[in-house]
mmCIF file of C-alpha atoms in Angstrom:
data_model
loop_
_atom_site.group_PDB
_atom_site.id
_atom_site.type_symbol
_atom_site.label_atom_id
_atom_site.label_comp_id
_atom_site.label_asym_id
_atom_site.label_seq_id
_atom_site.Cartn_x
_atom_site.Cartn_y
_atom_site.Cartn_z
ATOM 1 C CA UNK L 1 14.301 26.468 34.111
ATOM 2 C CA UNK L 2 10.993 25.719 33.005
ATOM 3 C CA UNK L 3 7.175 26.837 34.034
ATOM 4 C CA UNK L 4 4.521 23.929 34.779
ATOM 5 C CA UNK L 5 0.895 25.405 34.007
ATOM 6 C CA UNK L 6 -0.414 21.608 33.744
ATOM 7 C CA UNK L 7 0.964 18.368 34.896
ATOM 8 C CA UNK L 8 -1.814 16.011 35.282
ATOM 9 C CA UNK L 9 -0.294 12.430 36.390
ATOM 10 C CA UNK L 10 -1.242 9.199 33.808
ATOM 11 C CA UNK L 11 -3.664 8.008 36.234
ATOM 12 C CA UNK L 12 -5.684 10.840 35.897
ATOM 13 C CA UNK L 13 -5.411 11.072 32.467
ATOM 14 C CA UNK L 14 -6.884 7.055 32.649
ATOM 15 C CA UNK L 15 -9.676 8.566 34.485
ATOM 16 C CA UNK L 16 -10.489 11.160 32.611
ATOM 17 C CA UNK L 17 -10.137 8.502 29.133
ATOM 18 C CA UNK L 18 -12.735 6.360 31.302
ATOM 19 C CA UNK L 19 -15.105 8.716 31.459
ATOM 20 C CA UNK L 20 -15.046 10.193 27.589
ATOM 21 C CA UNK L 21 -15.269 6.862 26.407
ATOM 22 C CA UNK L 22 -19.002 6.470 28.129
ATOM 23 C CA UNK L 23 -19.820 9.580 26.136
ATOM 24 C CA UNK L 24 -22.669 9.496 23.466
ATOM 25 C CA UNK L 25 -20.279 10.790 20.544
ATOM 26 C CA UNK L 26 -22.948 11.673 18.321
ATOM 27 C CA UNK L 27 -25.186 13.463 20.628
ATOM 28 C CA UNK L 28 -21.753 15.898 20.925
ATOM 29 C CA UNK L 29 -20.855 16.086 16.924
ATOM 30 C CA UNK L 30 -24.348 17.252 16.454
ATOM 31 C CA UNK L 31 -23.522 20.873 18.182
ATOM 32 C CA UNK L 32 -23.944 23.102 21.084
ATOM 33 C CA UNK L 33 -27.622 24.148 21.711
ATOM 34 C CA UNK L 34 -28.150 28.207 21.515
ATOM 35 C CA UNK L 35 -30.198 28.604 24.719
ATOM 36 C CA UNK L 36 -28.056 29.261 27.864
ATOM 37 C CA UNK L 37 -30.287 26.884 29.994
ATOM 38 C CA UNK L 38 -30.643 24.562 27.161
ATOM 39 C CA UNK L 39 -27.075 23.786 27.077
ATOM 40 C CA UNK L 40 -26.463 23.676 30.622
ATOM 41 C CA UNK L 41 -29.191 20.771 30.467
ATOM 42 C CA UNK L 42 -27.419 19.055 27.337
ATOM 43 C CA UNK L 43 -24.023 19.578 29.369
ATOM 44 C CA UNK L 44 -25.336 18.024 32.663
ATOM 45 C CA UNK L 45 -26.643 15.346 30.576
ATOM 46 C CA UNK L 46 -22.870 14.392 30.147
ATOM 47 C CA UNK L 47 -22.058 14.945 33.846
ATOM 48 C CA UNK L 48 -20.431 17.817 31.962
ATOM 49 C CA UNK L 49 -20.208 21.689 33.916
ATOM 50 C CA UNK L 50 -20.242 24.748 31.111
ATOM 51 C CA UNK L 51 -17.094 27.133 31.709
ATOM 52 C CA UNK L 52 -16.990 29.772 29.078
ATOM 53 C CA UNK L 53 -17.117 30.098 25.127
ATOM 54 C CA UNK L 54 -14.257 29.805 23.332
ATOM 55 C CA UNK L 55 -14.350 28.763 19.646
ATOM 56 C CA UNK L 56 -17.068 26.335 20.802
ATOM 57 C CA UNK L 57 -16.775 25.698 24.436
ATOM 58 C CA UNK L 58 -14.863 24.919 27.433
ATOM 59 C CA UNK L 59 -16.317 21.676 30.182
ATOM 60 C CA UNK L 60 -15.219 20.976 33.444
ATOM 61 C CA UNK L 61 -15.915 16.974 33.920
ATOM 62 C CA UNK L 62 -16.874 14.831 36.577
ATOM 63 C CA UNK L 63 -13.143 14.467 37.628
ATOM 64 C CA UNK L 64 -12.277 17.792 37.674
ATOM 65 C CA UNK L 65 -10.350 18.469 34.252
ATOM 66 C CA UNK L 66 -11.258 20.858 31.202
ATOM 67 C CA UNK L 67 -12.260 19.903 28.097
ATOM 68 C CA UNK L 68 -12.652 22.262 25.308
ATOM 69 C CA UNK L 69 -15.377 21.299 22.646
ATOM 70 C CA UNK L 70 -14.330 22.985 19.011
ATOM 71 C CA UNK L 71 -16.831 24.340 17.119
ATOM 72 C CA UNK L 72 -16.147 26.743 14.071
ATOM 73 C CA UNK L 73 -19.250 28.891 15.479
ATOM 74 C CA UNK L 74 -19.866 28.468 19.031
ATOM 75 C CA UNK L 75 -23.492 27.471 19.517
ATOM 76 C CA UNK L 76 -25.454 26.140 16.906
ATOM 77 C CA UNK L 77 -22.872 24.316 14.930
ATOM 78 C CA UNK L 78 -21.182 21.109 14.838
ATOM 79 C CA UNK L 79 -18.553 20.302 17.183
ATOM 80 C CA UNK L 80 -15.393 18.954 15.581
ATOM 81 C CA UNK L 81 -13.370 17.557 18.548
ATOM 82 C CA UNK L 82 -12.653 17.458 22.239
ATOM 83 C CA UNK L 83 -9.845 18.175 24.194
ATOM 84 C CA UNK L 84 -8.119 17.688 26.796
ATOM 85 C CA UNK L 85 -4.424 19.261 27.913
ATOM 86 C CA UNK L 86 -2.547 16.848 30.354
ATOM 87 C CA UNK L 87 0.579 18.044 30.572
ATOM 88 C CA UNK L 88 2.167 21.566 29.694
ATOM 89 C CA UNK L 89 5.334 23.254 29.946
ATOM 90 C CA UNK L 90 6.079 26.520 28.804
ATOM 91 C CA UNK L 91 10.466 27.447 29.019
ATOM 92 C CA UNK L 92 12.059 30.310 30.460
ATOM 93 C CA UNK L 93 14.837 30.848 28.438
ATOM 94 C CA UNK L 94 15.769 29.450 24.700
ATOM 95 C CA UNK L 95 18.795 27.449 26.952
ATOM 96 C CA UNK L 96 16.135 25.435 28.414
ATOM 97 C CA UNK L 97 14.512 23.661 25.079
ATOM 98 C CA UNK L 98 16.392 20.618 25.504
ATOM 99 C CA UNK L 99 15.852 19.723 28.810
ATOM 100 C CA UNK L 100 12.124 20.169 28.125
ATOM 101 C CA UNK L 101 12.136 18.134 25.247
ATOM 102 C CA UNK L 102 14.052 15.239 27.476
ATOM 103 C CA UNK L 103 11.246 15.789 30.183
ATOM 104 C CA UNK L 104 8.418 16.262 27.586
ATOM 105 C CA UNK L 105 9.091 12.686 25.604
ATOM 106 C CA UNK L 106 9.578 10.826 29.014
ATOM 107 C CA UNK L 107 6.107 12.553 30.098
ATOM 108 C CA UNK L 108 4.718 11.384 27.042
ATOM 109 C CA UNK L 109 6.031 7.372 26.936
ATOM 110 C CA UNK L 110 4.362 7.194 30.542
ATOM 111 C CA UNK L 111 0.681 8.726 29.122
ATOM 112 C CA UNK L 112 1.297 6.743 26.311
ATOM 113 C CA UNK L 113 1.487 3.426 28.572
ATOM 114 C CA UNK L 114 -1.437 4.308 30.296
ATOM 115 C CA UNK L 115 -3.347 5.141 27.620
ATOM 116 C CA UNK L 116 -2.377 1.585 25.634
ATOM 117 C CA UNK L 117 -3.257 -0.596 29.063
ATOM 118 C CA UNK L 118 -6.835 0.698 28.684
ATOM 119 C CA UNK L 119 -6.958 0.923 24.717
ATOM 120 C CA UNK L 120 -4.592 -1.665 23.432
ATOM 121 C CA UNK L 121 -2.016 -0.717 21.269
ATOM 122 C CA UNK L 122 -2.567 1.940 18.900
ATOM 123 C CA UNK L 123 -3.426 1.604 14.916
ATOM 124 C CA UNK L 124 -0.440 3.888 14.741
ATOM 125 C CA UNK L 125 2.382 5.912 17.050
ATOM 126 C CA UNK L 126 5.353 7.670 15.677
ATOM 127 C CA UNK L 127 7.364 10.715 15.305
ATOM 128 C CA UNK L 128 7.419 13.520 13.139
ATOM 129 C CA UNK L 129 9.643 12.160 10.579
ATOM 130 C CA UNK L 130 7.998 8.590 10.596
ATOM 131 C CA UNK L 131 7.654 8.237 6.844
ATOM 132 C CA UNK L 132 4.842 6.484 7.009
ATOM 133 C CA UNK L 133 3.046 9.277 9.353
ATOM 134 C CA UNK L 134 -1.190 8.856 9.413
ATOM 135 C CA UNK L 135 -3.293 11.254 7.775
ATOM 136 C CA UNK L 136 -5.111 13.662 9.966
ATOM 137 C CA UNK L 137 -8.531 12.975 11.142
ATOM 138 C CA UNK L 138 -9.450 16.022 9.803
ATOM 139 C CA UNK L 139 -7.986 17.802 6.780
ATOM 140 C CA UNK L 140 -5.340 20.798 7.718
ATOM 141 C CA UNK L 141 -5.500 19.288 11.365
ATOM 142 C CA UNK L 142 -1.489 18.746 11.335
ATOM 143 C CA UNK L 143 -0.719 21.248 8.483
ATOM 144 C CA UNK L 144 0.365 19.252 5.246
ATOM 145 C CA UNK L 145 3.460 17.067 4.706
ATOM 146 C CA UNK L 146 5.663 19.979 4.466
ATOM 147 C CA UNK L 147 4.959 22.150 7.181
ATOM 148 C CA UNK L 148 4.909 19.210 9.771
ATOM 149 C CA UNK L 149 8.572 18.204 8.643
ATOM 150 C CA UNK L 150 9.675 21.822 8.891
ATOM 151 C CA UNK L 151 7.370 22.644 12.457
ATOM 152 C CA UNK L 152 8.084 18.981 13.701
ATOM 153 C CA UNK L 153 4.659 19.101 14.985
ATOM 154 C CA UNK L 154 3.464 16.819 16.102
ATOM 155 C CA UNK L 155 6.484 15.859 17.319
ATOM 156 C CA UNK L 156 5.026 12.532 18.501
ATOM 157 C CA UNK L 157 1.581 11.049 17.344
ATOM 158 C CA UNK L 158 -0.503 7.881 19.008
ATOM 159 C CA UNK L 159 -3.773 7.241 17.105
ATOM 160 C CA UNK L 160 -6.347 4.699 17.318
ATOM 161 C CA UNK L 161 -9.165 3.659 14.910
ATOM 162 C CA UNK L 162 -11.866 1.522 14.980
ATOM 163 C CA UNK L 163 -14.297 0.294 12.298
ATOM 164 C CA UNK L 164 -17.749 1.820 13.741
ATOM 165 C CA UNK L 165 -17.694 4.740 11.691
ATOM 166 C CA UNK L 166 -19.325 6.902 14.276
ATOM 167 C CA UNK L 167 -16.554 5.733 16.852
ATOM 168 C CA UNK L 168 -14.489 9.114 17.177
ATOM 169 C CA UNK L 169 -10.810 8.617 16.351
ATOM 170 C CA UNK L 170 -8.567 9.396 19.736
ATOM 171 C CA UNK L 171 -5.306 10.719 19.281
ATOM 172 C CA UNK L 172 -2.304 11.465 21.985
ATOM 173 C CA UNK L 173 -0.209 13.684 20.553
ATOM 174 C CA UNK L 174 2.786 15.847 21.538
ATOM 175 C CA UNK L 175 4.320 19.279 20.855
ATOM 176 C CA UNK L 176 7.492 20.802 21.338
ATOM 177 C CA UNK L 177 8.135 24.424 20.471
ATOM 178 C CA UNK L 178 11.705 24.443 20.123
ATOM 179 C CA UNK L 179 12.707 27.141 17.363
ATOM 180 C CA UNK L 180 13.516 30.459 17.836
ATOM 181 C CA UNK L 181 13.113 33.414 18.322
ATOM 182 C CA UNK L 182 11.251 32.721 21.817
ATOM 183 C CA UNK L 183 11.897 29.830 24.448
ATOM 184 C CA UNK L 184 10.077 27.080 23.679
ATOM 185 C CA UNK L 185 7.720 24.235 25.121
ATOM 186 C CA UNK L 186 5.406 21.221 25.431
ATOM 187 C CA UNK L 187 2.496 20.287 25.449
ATOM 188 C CA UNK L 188 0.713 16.704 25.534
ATOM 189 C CA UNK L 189 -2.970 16.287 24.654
ATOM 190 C CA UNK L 190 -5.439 13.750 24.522
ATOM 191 C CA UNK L 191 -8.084 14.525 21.497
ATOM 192 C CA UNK L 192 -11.518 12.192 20.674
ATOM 193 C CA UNK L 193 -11.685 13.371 16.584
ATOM 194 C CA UNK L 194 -15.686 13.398 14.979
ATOM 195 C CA UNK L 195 -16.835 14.470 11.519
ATOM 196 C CA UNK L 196 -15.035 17.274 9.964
ATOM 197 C CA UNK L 197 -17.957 20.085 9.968
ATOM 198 C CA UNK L 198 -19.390 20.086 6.667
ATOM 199 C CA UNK L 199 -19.997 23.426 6.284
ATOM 200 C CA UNK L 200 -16.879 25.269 8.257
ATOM 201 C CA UNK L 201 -17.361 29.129 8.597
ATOM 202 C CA UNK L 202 -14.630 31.758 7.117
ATOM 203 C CA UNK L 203 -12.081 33.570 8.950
ATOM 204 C CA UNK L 204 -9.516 32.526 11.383
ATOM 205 C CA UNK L 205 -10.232 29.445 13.686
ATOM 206 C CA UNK L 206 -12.438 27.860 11.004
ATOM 207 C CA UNK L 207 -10.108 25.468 10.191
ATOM 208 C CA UNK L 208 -10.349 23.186 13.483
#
């Protein structure tokens, strides 16, 4: 058996693609204001509703979903991506990896489809042992070479690209916890990539 703590369908995934794409990127990549009213005015000027800090900060949109907005500082400093979880499983016992992993890729190929229809086909989708596997958008984002072959994380990748340089590279990825010792998982997630913050701070969760 498995747990479902988020199974949003394609469509809604569409809708909530539809709406980040209308975004003004740069406006976002420049940082959270400080000021608590000031940023609930920069967030309604999104259509945007402020949840709570969390290594930057957490969104409700105009359709209803949560996206979290990294920042390596929380107010004040760039933001580095934004998120958005549409499907996650978590497994109740080690005897159920498999069948998630069945459900999880199937779940995946139909946000994938979705995703292309409004997007056209990406610059790149794969596996985790594609040889010819993309370079993160940001550096450390997928670990290096090594670690992703042993984690098999992501386990599958969709990325697109396009020349504007400002344009914010959106990836669909997918991850499957599988290893021991714990039961493992899945989770699919829908990320628009900006600029790598120049000037990340130390500690842990700098590296977003």
């Amino acid at each position: 058996m498995a747990s479902v703590i988020t199974d949003h369908p394609p469509q809604q995934l569409a809708a909530e693609l539809a709406g980040l794409l209308r975004v003004d990127w740069r406006a976002v990549w420049a940082g959270l204001p400080e000021d608590e009213a000031l940023l609930a005015e920069w967030c309604a000027g999104f259509g945007w509703t402020p949840l709570w800090p969390q290594s930057g900060l957490w969104v409700r949109t105009p359709g209803g979903g949560r996206v979290h907005l990294a920042s390596s500082g929380g107010s004040g400093r760039p933001v580095t991506r934004a998120s958005y979880t549409a499907w996650r499983v978590q497994a109740d016992a080690q005897a159920d990896d498999a069948a998630v992993v069945e459900v999880a890729l199937d779940r995946y190929g139909a946000h994938l489809a979705q995703l292309t229809a409004a997007l056209g086909a990406p610059a790149w989708s794969g596996a985790w042992d594609s040889p010819d596997f993309p370079e993160p958008p940001a550096p450390g984002r997928w670990g290096d070479a090594a670690d992703r072959l042993e984690r098999k994380a992501p386990y599958r990748l969709a990325q697109w690209r396009w020349a504007n340089p400002l344009a914010p590279v959106v990836v669909l990825d997918l991850y499957c916890r599988t290893q021991p010792p714990g039961p493992g998982g899945g989770t699919i997630t829908l990320t628009f990539h900006g600029p790598a913050d120049p000037e990340p701070l130390p500690g842990p969760g700098w590296l977003l």
